[in-house]
mmCIF file of C-alpha atoms and ligand atoms in Angstrom:
data_model
loop_
_atom_site.group_PDB
_atom_site.id
_atom_site.type_symbol
_atom_site.label_atom_id
_atom_site.label_comp_id
_atom_site.label_asym_id
_atom_site.label_seq_id
_atom_site.Cartn_x
_atom_site.Cartn_y
_atom_site.Cartn_z
ATOM 1 C CA MET E 1 0.000 0.000 0.000
ATOM 2 C CA MET E 2 1.322 3.435 -0.928
ATOM 3 C CA ALA E 3 1.676 5.798 2.010
ATOM 4 C CA SER E 4 -0.308 9.031 2.140
ATOM 5 C CA LEU E 5 1.479 12.055 0.685
ATOM 6 C CA VAL E 6 1.332 13.885 4.007
ATOM 7 C CA GLN E 7 1.319 12.131 7.355
ATOM 8 C CA VAL E 8 1.016 14.267 10.446
ATOM 9 C CA ASP E 9 1.535 12.094 13.460
ATOM 10 C CA GLY E 10 1.209 13.253 17.067
ATOM 11 C CA LEU E 11 2.540 16.658 16.107
ATOM 12 C CA THR E 12 3.205 18.850 19.131
ATOM 13 C CA LYS E 13 4.759 22.309 19.261
ATOM 14 C CA LEU E 14 5.447 24.229 22.437
ATOM 15 C CA PHE E 15 6.321 27.902 22.525
ATOM 16 C CA GLY E 16 7.429 28.231 26.124
ATOM 17 C CA GLY E 17 4.286 27.307 28.030
ATOM 18 C CA VAL E 18 1.997 27.656 25.003
ATOM 19 C CA ARG E 19 0.903 24.442 23.294
ATOM 20 C CA ALA E 20 0.475 25.685 19.712
ATOM 21 C CA LEU E 21 -0.017 22.102 18.477
ATOM 22 C CA ASP E 22 -1.100 19.335 20.793
ATOM 23 C CA GLY E 23 -0.694 15.809 19.433
ATOM 24 C CA LEU E 24 -2.200 16.553 16.036
ATOM 25 C CA SER E 25 -2.622 13.608 13.616
ATOM 26 C CA PHE E 26 -4.121 13.382 10.144
ATOM 27 C CA THR E 27 -3.166 12.321 6.640
ATOM 28 C CA VAL E 28 -3.544 13.902 3.226
ATOM 29 C CA GLU E 29 -3.669 11.972 -0.026
ATOM 30 C CA ALA E 30 -1.967 13.187 -3.184
ATOM 31 C CA GLY E 31 -4.261 15.529 -5.082
ATOM 32 C CA GLU E 32 -6.447 16.446 -2.146
ATOM 33 C CA TRP E 33 -7.446 20.000 -1.329
ATOM 34 C CA ILE E 34 -7.650 20.491 2.410
ATOM 35 C CA ALA E 35 -9.025 23.609 4.068
ATOM 36 C CA ILE E 36 -7.587 24.230 7.520
ATOM 37 C CA MET E 37 -9.908 26.206 9.739
ATOM 38 C CA GLY E 38 -10.141 27.210 13.377
ATOM 39 C CA PRO E 39 -10.074 30.314 15.538
ATOM 40 C CA SER E 40 -7.098 32.640 15.768
ATOM 41 C CA GLY E 41 -4.314 31.069 17.815
ATOM 42 C CA SER E 42 -5.478 27.495 17.191
ATOM 43 C CA GLY E 43 -2.175 26.493 15.567
ATOM 44 C CA LYS E 44 -2.929 26.756 11.847
ATOM 45 C CA THR E 45 0.129 28.814 10.934
ATOM 46 C CA THR E 46 2.363 26.687 13.160
ATOM 47 C CA LEU E 47 1.145 23.598 11.293
ATOM 48 C CA ILE E 48 1.783 25.138 7.863
ATOM 49 C CA ASN E 49 5.246 26.312 8.973
ATOM 50 C CA ILE E 50 6.218 22.854 10.222
ATOM 51 C CA LEU E 51 4.929 21.191 7.044
ATOM 52 C CA GLY E 52 6.947 23.679 5.016
ATOM 53 C CA GLY E 53 10.112 23.143 7.019
ATOM 54 C CA LEU E 54 10.090 26.716 8.356
ATOM 55 C CA ASP E 55 9.726 25.519 11.923
ATOM 56 C CA THR E 56 10.394 22.279 13.791
ATOM 57 C CA PRO E 57 8.028 20.321 16.046
ATOM 58 C CA THR E 58 8.711 19.738 19.723
ATOM 59 C CA SER E 59 7.589 16.130 19.259
ATOM 60 C CA GLY E 60 5.713 14.028 16.740
ATOM 61 C CA ARG E 61 6.326 13.988 13.026
ATOM 62 C CA ALA E 62 5.349 15.671 9.796
ATOM 63 C CA VAL E 63 6.162 13.259 6.982
ATOM 64 C CA VAL E 64 5.891 14.451 3.392
ATOM 65 C CA GLU E 65 6.490 11.913 0.626
ATOM 66 C CA ASN E 66 8.081 9.581 3.150
ATOM 67 C CA VAL E 67 10.492 12.242 4.384
ATOM 68 C CA ASP E 68 10.373 13.402 7.994
ATOM 69 C CA VAL E 69 10.725 17.137 7.384
ATOM 70 C CA ALA E 70 12.252 17.822 10.810
ATOM 71 C CA ARG E 71 15.101 15.419 10.081
ATOM 72 C CA LEU E 72 16.373 17.251 7.028
ATOM 73 C CA ASP E 73 19.654 19.134 7.386
ATOM 74 C CA GLU E 74 20.064 22.709 6.093
ATOM 75 C CA GLY E 75 20.821 21.596 2.550
ATOM 76 C CA GLY E 76 17.999 19.069 2.590
ATOM 77 C CA LEU E 77 15.561 21.683 3.811
ATOM 78 C CA THR E 78 16.520 24.154 1.120
ATOM 79 C CA ARG E 79 15.997 21.483 -1.517
ATOM 80 C CA TYR E 80 12.724 20.386 0.075
ATOM 81 C CA ARG E 81 11.356 23.935 0.088
ATOM 82 C CA ALA E 82 12.525 24.567 -3.457
ATOM 83 C CA ASP E 83 11.324 21.267 -4.976
ATOM 84 C CA LYS E 84 8.363 19.978 -3.046
ATOM 85 C CA VAL E 85 6.415 22.909 -1.654
ATOM 86 C CA GLY E 86 5.076 26.211 -2.891
ATOM 87 C CA PHE E 87 4.182 28.807 -0.260
ATOM 88 C CA ILE E 88 1.488 31.429 -0.447
ATOM 89 C CA PHE E 89 1.269 33.623 2.646
ATOM 90 C CA GLN E 90 -1.175 36.263 3.750
ATOM 91 C CA GLN E 91 1.685 38.770 3.708
ATOM 92 C CA PHE E 92 3.056 38.285 0.251
ATOM 93 C CA HIS E 93 6.740 38.185 1.243
ATOM 94 C CA LEU E 94 8.005 39.549 -2.037
ATOM 95 C CA VAL E 95 11.512 40.975 -2.116
ATOM 96 C CA PRO E 96 10.845 44.737 -2.294
ATOM 97 C CA TYR E 97 13.789 45.711 -4.489
ATOM 98 C CA LEU E 98 13.209 43.013 -7.102
ATOM 99 C CA THR E 99 10.690 43.299 -9.946
ATOM 100 C CA ALA E 100 7.778 40.875 -10.285
ATOM 101 C CA VAL E 101 9.629 38.695 -12.764
ATOM 102 C CA GLU E 102 12.814 38.774 -10.666
ATOM 103 C CA ASN E 103 10.841 37.668 -7.612
ATOM 104 C CA VAL E 104 9.585 34.652 -9.552
ATOM 105 C CA MET E 105 13.066 33.942 -10.912
ATOM 106 C CA LEU E 106 14.439 33.911 -7.379
ATOM 107 C CA ALA E 107 12.325 30.805 -6.667
ATOM 108 C CA GLN E 108 13.673 29.241 -9.853
ATOM 109 C CA TYR E 109 17.190 30.009 -8.715
ATOM 110 C CA PHE E 110 16.724 28.072 -5.476
ATOM 111 C CA HIS E 111 15.192 25.210 -7.419
ATOM 112 C CA SER E 112 17.589 24.819 -10.363
ATOM 113 C CA THR E 113 18.376 27.483 -12.900
ATOM 114 C CA THR E 114 16.597 30.696 -13.755
ATOM 115 C CA ASP E 115 14.566 30.917 -16.931
ATOM 116 C CA GLU E 116 13.165 34.372 -17.550
ATOM 117 C CA GLY E 117 10.855 33.218 -20.333
ATOM 118 C CA GLU E 118 9.234 30.686 -18.053
ATOM 119 C CA ALA E 119 8.943 33.245 -15.235
ATOM 120 C CA ARG E 120 7.214 35.703 -17.587
ATOM 121 C CA GLU E 121 4.892 32.913 -18.728
ATOM 122 C CA ALA E 122 3.970 32.188 -15.091
ATOM 123 C CA LEU E 123 3.122 35.849 -14.534
ATOM 124 C CA LYS E 124 1.005 35.791 -17.683
ATOM 125 C CA ARG E 125 -0.915 32.828 -16.261
ATOM 126 C CA VAL E 126 -1.879 34.877 -13.210
ATOM 127 C CA GLY E 127 -2.951 37.802 -15.378
ATOM 128 C CA LEU E 128 0.122 39.988 -14.862
ATOM 129 C CA ALA E 129 1.697 39.963 -18.336
ATOM 130 C CA ASP E 130 1.819 43.775 -18.291
ATOM 131 C CA ARG E 131 3.275 44.056 -14.779
ATOM 132 C CA VAL E 132 6.430 41.941 -15.024
ATOM 133 C CA GLU E 133 8.855 44.839 -14.588
ATOM 134 C CA HIS E 134 6.954 46.430 -11.675
ATOM 135 C CA LEU E 135 8.363 46.521 -8.171
ATOM 136 C CA PRO E 136 6.094 45.211 -5.391
ATOM 137 C CA SER E 137 5.510 48.791 -4.197
ATOM 138 C CA GLN E 138 4.101 49.591 -7.637
ATOM 139 C CA LEU E 139 1.588 46.754 -7.445
ATOM 140 C CA SER E 140 -1.740 46.520 -5.633
ATOM 141 C CA GLY E 141 -2.152 43.956 -2.840
ATOM 142 C CA GLY E 142 -4.037 41.636 -5.154
ATOM 143 C CA GLU E 143 -1.356 41.904 -7.808
ATOM 144 C CA GLN E 144 1.391 41.234 -5.268
ATOM 145 C CA GLN E 145 -0.439 38.120 -4.159
ATOM 146 C CA ARG E 146 -0.713 36.965 -7.758
ATOM 147 C CA VAL E 147 3.068 37.404 -8.107
ATOM 148 C CA ALA E 148 3.401 35.283 -4.962
ATOM 149 C CA VAL E 149 1.144 32.637 -6.522
ATOM 150 C CA ALA E 150 3.223 32.656 -9.715
ATOM 151 C CA ARG E 151 6.331 32.257 -7.561
ATOM 152 C CA ALA E 152 4.758 29.372 -5.628
ATOM 153 C CA LEU E 153 3.964 27.574 -8.888
ATOM 154 C CA ILE E 154 7.105 28.132 -10.876
ATOM 155 C CA ASN E 155 8.813 24.912 -9.788
ATOM 156 C CA HIS E 156 5.678 22.769 -10.156
ATOM 157 C CA PRO E 157 5.616 21.803 -6.475
ATOM 158 C CA LYS E 158 3.618 18.785 -5.410
ATOM 159 C CA ILE E 159 2.212 20.598 -2.410
ATOM 160 C CA ILE E 160 0.903 24.126 -2.145
ATOM 161 C CA LEU E 161 0.885 25.497 1.407
ATOM 162 C CA ALA E 162 -1.298 28.574 1.627
ATOM 163 C CA ASP E 163 -1.804 30.511 4.848
ATOM 164 C CA GLU E 164 -4.857 32.761 4.503
ATOM 165 C CA PRO E 165 -3.896 33.527 0.901
ATOM 166 C CA THR E 166 -6.892 35.793 0.400
ATOM 167 C CA GLY E 167 -6.812 37.372 3.863
ATOM 168 C CA ASN E 168 -5.609 40.757 2.597
ATOM 169 C CA LEU E 169 -7.391 40.837 -0.733
ATOM 170 C CA ASP E 170 -10.435 42.623 -2.083
ATOM 171 C CA GLU E 171 -13.248 40.539 -3.524
ATOM 172 C CA GLU E 172 -12.097 40.680 -7.126
ATOM 173 C CA ASN E 173 -8.540 39.585 -6.345
ATOM 174 C CA GLU E 174 -9.814 36.977 -3.928
ATOM 175 C CA ARG E 175 -11.801 35.457 -6.775
ATOM 176 C CA ILE E 176 -8.759 35.500 -9.078
ATOM 177 C CA VAL E 177 -6.516 33.830 -6.477
ATOM 178 C CA ILE E 178 -9.155 31.233 -5.590
ATOM 179 C CA ASP E 179 -9.686 30.459 -9.275
ATOM 180 C CA LEU E 180 -5.932 29.908 -9.588
ATOM 181 C CA ILE E 181 -5.982 27.563 -6.619
ATOM 182 C CA ARG E 182 -8.914 25.672 -8.136
ATOM 183 C CA GLU E 183 -6.963 25.261 -11.370
ATOM 184 C CA LEU E 184 -4.013 23.915 -9.396
ATOM 185 C CA HIS E 185 -6.268 21.418 -7.673
ATOM 186 C CA THR E 186 -7.716 20.297 -10.997
ATOM 187 C CA ALA E 187 -4.185 19.918 -12.353
ATOM 188 C CA GLY E 188 -3.460 17.469 -9.530
ATOM 189 C CA HIS E 189 -1.576 19.584 -6.998
ATOM 190 C CA THR E 190 -2.124 18.840 -3.331
ATOM 191 C CA ILE E 191 -3.309 21.918 -1.488
ATOM 192 C CA LEU E 192 -3.343 22.720 2.208
ATOM 193 C CA MET E 193 -4.969 26.076 2.680
ATOM 194 C CA VAL E 194 -5.702 27.982 5.863
ATOM 195 C CA THR E 195 -8.850 30.056 5.549
ATOM 196 C CA HIS E 196 -11.438 31.721 7.779
ATOM 197 C CA ASP E 197 -13.932 31.890 4.968
ATOM 198 C CA ALA E 198 -16.474 29.062 5.073
ATOM 199 C CA SER E 199 -17.485 29.572 1.448
ATOM 200 C CA ILE E 200 -13.860 29.170 0.340
ATOM 201 C CA ALA E 201 -13.408 26.164 2.620
ATOM 202 C CA GLN E 202 -16.468 24.643 0.975
ATOM 203 C CA LEU E 203 -14.525 24.385 -2.275
ATOM 204 C CA ALA E 204 -11.987 22.056 -0.692
ATOM 205 C CA ASP E 205 -12.327 18.270 -0.623
ATOM 206 C CA ARG E 206 -12.081 18.258 3.104
ATOM 207 C CA ARG E 207 -12.021 20.639 6.037
ATOM 208 C CA ILE E 208 -9.791 20.161 9.032
ATOM 209 C CA GLU E 209 -10.760 22.245 12.011
ATOM 210 C CA LEU E 210 -8.315 23.022 14.797
ATOM 211 C CA ALA E 211 -8.912 24.280 18.328
ATOM 212 C CA HIS E 212 -6.083 24.663 20.824
ATOM 213 C CA GLY E 213 -3.733 22.767 18.524
ATOM 214 C CA ARG E 214 -6.031 19.769 18.251
ATOM 215 C CA LEU E 215 -8.269 18.389 15.582
ATOM 216 C CA VAL E 216 -11.886 19.074 16.462
ATOM 217 C CA GLN E 217 -13.557 18.190 13.229
ATOM 218 C CA VAL E 218 -12.957 16.800 9.782
ATOM 219 C CA THR E 219 -15.824 17.454 7.408
ATOM 220 C CA THR E 220 -17.116 18.346 3.987
ATOM 221 C CA PHE E 221 -18.122 15.308 2.150
ATOM 222 C CA THR E 222 -20.803 15.452 -0.461
ATOM 223 C CA ALA E 223 -23.845 13.209 -0.101
ATOM 224 C CA GLU E 224 -22.334 11.212 -2.961
ATOM 225 C CA ASP E 225 -19.115 10.741 -1.007
ATOM 226 C CA GLU E 226 -21.110 9.580 2.007
ATOM 227 C CA GLU E 227 -22.877 7.009 -0.173
ATOM 228 C CA ARG E 228 -19.526 5.741 -1.396
ATOM 229 C CA PHE E 229 -18.312 5.499 2.182
ATOM 230 C CA ASP E 230 -21.431 3.505 3.048
ATOM 231 C CA HIS E 231 -20.821 1.227 0.069
ATOM 232 C CA LEU E 232 -17.267 0.565 1.189
ATOM 233 C CA LEU E 233 -18.322 -0.037 4.797
ATOM 234 C CA GLU E 234 -20.934 -2.541 3.544
ATOM 235 C CA GLN E 235 -18.272 -4.447 1.638
ATOM 236 C CA ILE E 236 -16.080 -4.631 4.719
ATOM 237 C CA TRP E 237 -19.060 -5.777 6.809
ATOM 238 C CA ILE E 238 -19.873 -8.508 4.273
ATOM 239 C CA CYS E 239 -16.259 -9.732 4.341
ATOM 240 C CA GLY E 240 -16.727 -10.077 8.100
ATOM 241 C CA GLU E 241 -19.914 -12.106 7.619
ATOM 242 C CA GLU E 242 -18.140 -14.363 5.182
ATOM 243 C CA GLY E 243 -15.240 -14.731 7.560
ATOM 244 C CA VAL E 244 -12.652 -13.440 5.079
ATOM 245 C CA PRO E 245 -10.256 -10.576 5.771
ATOM 246 C CA ALA E 246 -11.222 -7.345 3.967
ATOM 247 C CA GLN E 247 -8.061 -7.036 1.917
ATOM 248 C CA LEU E 248 -7.443 -3.669 0.331
ATOM 249 C CA GLU E 249 -7.430 -5.256 -3.136
ATOM 250 C CA ARG E 250 -10.874 -6.708 -2.510
ATOM 251 C CA VAL E 251 -12.677 -3.516 -1.588
ATOM 252 C CA ARG E 252 -13.868 -1.556 -4.550
ATOM 253 C CA SER E 253 -14.949 2.030 -4.730
ATOM 254 C CA ARG E 254 -17.648 3.534 -6.890
ATOM 255 C CA GLY E 255 -17.121 6.857 -8.635
ATOM 256 C CA VAL E 256 -14.065 8.970 -9.117
ATOM 257 C CA MET E 257 -12.289 8.531 -5.812
ATOM 258 C CA ASP E 258 -10.225 5.370 -5.742
ATOM 259 C CA ALA E 259 -10.727 2.826 -2.995
ATOM 260 C CA MET E 260 -7.431 3.616 -1.311
ATOM 261 C CA ARG E 261 -8.194 7.288 -0.936
ATOM 262 C CA MET E 262 -11.636 6.396 0.375
ATOM 263 C CA VAL E 263 -10.138 3.992 2.901
ATOM 264 C CA GLY E 264 -7.720 6.739 3.969
ATOM 265 C CA ARG E 265 -10.615 9.067 4.613
ATOM 266 C CA LEU E 266 -12.583 6.430 6.495
ATOM 267 C CA SER E 267 -9.516 5.878 8.615
ATOM 268 C CA ASP E 268 -9.163 9.641 9.279
ATOM 269 C CA ARG E 269 -12.731 9.638 10.489
ATOM 270 C CA GLY E 270 -12.093 6.742 12.845
ATOM 271 C CA LEU E 271 -14.396 4.346 10.992
ATOM 272 C CA VAL E 272 -11.796 1.804 9.905
ATOM 273 C CA GLU E 273 -8.302 0.695 10.792
ATOM 274 C CA VAL E 274 -5.777 -0.527 8.273
ATOM 275 C CA GLY E 275 -3.033 -3.002 9.064
ATOM 276 C CA ASP E 276 -1.102 -5.414 6.845
ATOM 277 C CA GLY E 277 -3.226 -4.536 3.832
ATOM 278 C CA VAL E 278 -6.434 -5.490 5.619
ATOM 279 C CA VAL E 279 -9.212 -3.052 6.484
ATOM 280 C CA ALA E 280 -11.110 -3.579 9.734
ATOM 281 C CA LEU E 281 -14.115 -1.717 11.082
ATOM 282 C CA THR E 282 -13.671 0.197 14.322
ATOM 283 C CA PRO E 283 -16.638 0.007 16.757
ATOM 284 C CA ARG E 284 -17.945 3.254 15.269
ATOM 285 C CA GLY E 285 -17.465 1.955 11.745
ATOM 286 C CA GLU E 286 -19.208 -1.251 12.707
ATOM 287 C CA ASN E 287 -22.246 0.671 13.952
ATOM 288 C CA ARG E 288 -22.492 2.640 10.770
ATOM 289 C CA ALA E 289 -21.974 -0.442 8.578
ATOM 290 C CA ARG E 290 -24.614 -2.371 10.551
ATOM 291 C CA ASP E 291 -27.132 0.434 9.993
ATOM 292 C CA VAL E 292 -26.492 0.583 6.266
ATOM 293 C CA ILE E 293 -26.623 -3.205 5.858
ATOM 294 C CA ARG E 294 -29.850 -3.286 7.829
ATOM 295 C CA ARG E 295 -31.471 -0.593 5.701
ATOM 296 C CA HIS E 296 -30.269 -2.245 2.506
ATOM 297 C CA ARG E 297 -31.574 -5.695 3.394
ATOM 298 C CA LEU E 298 -34.854 -4.384 4.776
ATOM 299 C CA ALA E 299 -35.352 -2.507 1.505
ATOM 300 C CA GLU E 300 -34.648 -5.652 -0.507
ATOM 301 C CA ARG E 301 -37.113 -7.586 1.617
ATOM 302 C CA LEU E 302 -39.726 -4.862 1.096
ATOM 303 C CA PHE E 303 -39.254 -4.721 -2.675
ATOM 304 C CA THR E 304 -39.345 -8.500 -3.015
ATOM 305 C CA ASP E 305 -42.223 -9.241 -0.670
ATOM 306 C CA THR E 306 -44.405 -6.255 -1.421
ATOM 307 C CA PHE E 307 -43.626 -5.252 -4.986
ATOM 308 C CA ALA E 308 -42.386 -8.578 -6.334
ATOM 309 C CA ILE E 309 -39.221 -6.878 -7.555
ATOM 310 C CA VAL E 310 -36.559 -9.552 -7.589
ATOM 311 C CA GLY E 311 -32.879 -10.232 -8.218
ATOM 312 C CA SER E 312 -30.500 -7.503 -9.274
ATOM 313 C CA GLU E 313 -33.399 -5.056 -9.698
ATOM 314 C CA ALA E 314 -34.164 -5.330 -5.991
ATOM 315 C CA ASP E 315 -30.490 -4.868 -5.161
ATOM 316 C CA THR E 316 -30.137 -1.817 -7.406
ATOM 317 C CA HIS E 317 -33.149 -0.171 -5.815
ATOM 318 C CA ALA E 318 -32.002 -1.128 -2.334
ATOM 319 C CA CYS E 319 -28.633 0.526 -3.023
ATOM 320 C CA LYS E 320 -30.423 3.809 -3.652
ATOM 321 C CA PHE E 321 -33.111 3.347 -1.029
ATOM 322 C CA GLU E 322 -30.710 2.579 1.808
ATOM 323 C CA HIS E 323 -29.483 6.196 1.734
ATOM 324 C CA ILE E 324 -32.880 7.832 1.937
ATOM 325 C CA ILE E 325 -34.607 5.791 4.632
ATOM 326 C CA SER E 326 -34.881 7.740 7.872
ATOM 327 C CA PRO E 327 -34.592 5.833 11.167
ATOM 328 C CA GLU E 328 -38.386 6.191 11.698
ATOM 329 C CA LEU E 329 -39.215 4.870 8.259
ATOM 330 C CA GLU E 330 -36.735 2.050 8.738
ATOM 331 C CA GLN E 331 -38.534 0.989 11.927
ATOM 332 C CA LYS E 332 -41.940 1.257 10.270
ATOM 333 C CA ILE E 333 -40.797 -0.936 7.386
ATOM 334 C CA CYS E 334 -39.239 -3.426 9.776
ATOM 335 C CA THR E 335 -42.431 -3.597 11.850
ATOM 336 C CA PHE E 336 -44.606 -3.841 8.730
ATOM 337 C CA LEU E 337 -42.509 -6.769 7.497
ATOM 338 C CA GLY E 338 -42.721 -8.452 10.908
ATOM 339 C CA HIS E 339 -39.085 -7.828 11.896
ATOM 340 C CA PRO E 340 -37.575 -10.192 9.317
ATOM 341 C CA GLY E 341 -34.364 -11.961 10.270
ATOM 342 C CA THR E 342 -33.028 -12.374 6.745
ATOM 343 C CA CYS E 343 -32.981 -10.661 3.366
ATOM 344 C CA PRO E 344 -34.325 -12.433 0.227
ATOM 345 C CA HIS E 345 -30.850 -13.972 -0.293
ATOM 346 C CA GLY E 346 -30.914 -15.395 3.191
ATOM 347 C CA ASN E 347 -28.326 -12.988 4.605
ATOM 348 C CA PRO E 348 -28.980 -11.828 8.158
ATOM 349 C CA ILE E 349 -30.644 -8.474 8.771
ATOM 350 C CA PRO E 350 -29.046 -6.959 11.873
ATOM 351 C CA ALA E 351 -31.681 -6.345 14.542
ATOM 352 C CA GLY E 352 -32.787 -2.745 15.124
ATOM 353 C CA THR E 353 -34.090 -1.037 18.243
ATOM 354 C CA CYS E 354 -37.639 -1.940 17.159
ATOM 355 C CA CYS E 355 -36.961 -5.664 16.888
ATOM 356 C CA PRO E 356 -38.242 -8.147 19.498
ATOM 357 C CA ARG E 357 -35.036 -10.159 18.957
ATOM 358 C CA ASN E 358 -33.280 -7.098 20.337
ATOM 359 C CA GLY E 359 -35.249 -7.533 23.570
ATOM 360 C CA ASN E 360 -37.985 -5.038 22.633
HETATM 361 P P1 LIG Q 401 -3.205 30.547 14.099
HETATM 362 O O1 LIG Q 401 -2.420 30.593 12.828
HETATM 363 O O2 LIG Q 401 -4.236 29.457 14.123
HETATM 364 O O3 LIG Q 401 -3.817 31.859 14.436
HETATM 365 P P2 LIG Q 401 -0.617 30.143 15.350
HETATM 366 O O4 LIG Q 401 -0.133 28.845 14.836
HETATM 367 O O5 LIG Q 401 -0.042 31.364 14.751
HETATM 368 O O6 LIG Q 401 -2.218 30.179 15.294
HETATM 369 O O7 LIG Q 401 -0.370 30.198 16.920
HETATM 370 C C1 LIG Q 401 -0.750 29.199 17.833
HETATM 371 C C2 LIG Q 401 -0.344 29.589 19.240
HETATM 372 O O8 LIG Q 401 1.072 29.609 19.355
HETATM 373 C C3 LIG Q 401 -0.813 30.976 19.634
HETATM 374 O O9 LIG Q 401 -1.159 30.944 20.999
HETATM 375 C C4 LIG Q 401 0.410 31.834 19.409
HETATM 376 O O10 LIG Q 401 0.405 32.945 20.266
HETATM 377 C C5 LIG Q 401 1.528 30.883 19.724
HETATM 378 N N1 LIG Q 401 2.737 31.187 18.935
HETATM 379 C C6 LIG Q 401 2.860 31.067 17.594
HETATM 380 N N2 LIG Q 401 4.103 31.379 17.196
HETATM 381 C C7 LIG Q 401 4.788 31.717 18.309
HETATM 382 C C8 LIG Q 401 6.133 32.138 18.557
HETATM 383 N N3 LIG Q 401 7.031 32.242 17.582
HETATM 384 N N4 LIG Q 401 6.479 32.380 19.844
HETATM 385 C C9 LIG Q 401 5.606 32.236 20.841
HETATM 386 N N5 LIG Q 401 4.324 31.851 20.685
HETATM 387 C C10 LIG Q 401 3.914 31.595 19.424
HETATM 388 MG MG1 LIG Q 402 -2.177 32.141 11.434
#
């Protein structure tokens, strides 16, 4: 199994008595766009700085592409920052006495060799073709940030680290910068972006919310994603019924997200655990899987017994129906059907709170 692109593991950072990060753990898959949210002082900037090799953790690890960033020496860090990551800060951090194109070329210099044509092309991409010879002081805030974006992109970094990239921008420039970030995401870059703006965070694949240096919430999945998660959890449940280990190769994902990325997300949410290429349900995952299986099999029973819909038709409908049955409806159906113990294929229907076999 390929490791996640970013693995944050028990990351802790103390500033004197202040715990900026407090045992933070999460993973990011290649190509994901993560929005990092949380109140001021919750550790967002500290996290970005450690991931970018600008700061070191007190304990725990930040592993990017299998490299523990804190273990790099000076030379390694310079290479890491030049090759792997592109920074976009709230303060644009442009060198004041260099022109726009020279600022971009500076990033090229640290990476390999300068190429003015390419640097000009990058500025053109961010809509600044006619500003290449301007000094930062001659540019508006939005334009300076676009130079910073061009600079972040020039070396085609795998990961873009953005700390409130639109924090100092007017609406128009915010839209331009966000559109650029969207393009980067579509092109396959991995993006970790700190933002306070819920509508911007909504664009990301996932939101990670910090409070006091800890993870309080991971959200933002579409209803479709949730259905795919359910589907995967069902498969793992069925493996359990059949007494076979749920090997990663065996679980299949529907839709665009591949099974491994889905499993990674389920694991982030504490629904599954992965070890030795086998996926296992956690108690929470088991509860959710049991509920989905129950709804699915009750639906099949209903379609078969009541509407004489049989075979794969019943299954197809059950796959859709299982996501729209509310707990009340589920209990009504179960009661109506006389609390059936098995689906039409003879597979067990887990007992619900309404079922006499559950002691009710
Ligand atoms: P955020 O970006 O979420 O606003 P930060 O990561 O900047 O939060 O800060 C987290 C906590 O660590 C805050 O309490 C902040 O005051 C403290 N902190 C951050 N950097 C330093 C520093 N260099 N020295 C001392 N305390 C710091
Ligand atoms: Mg900050």
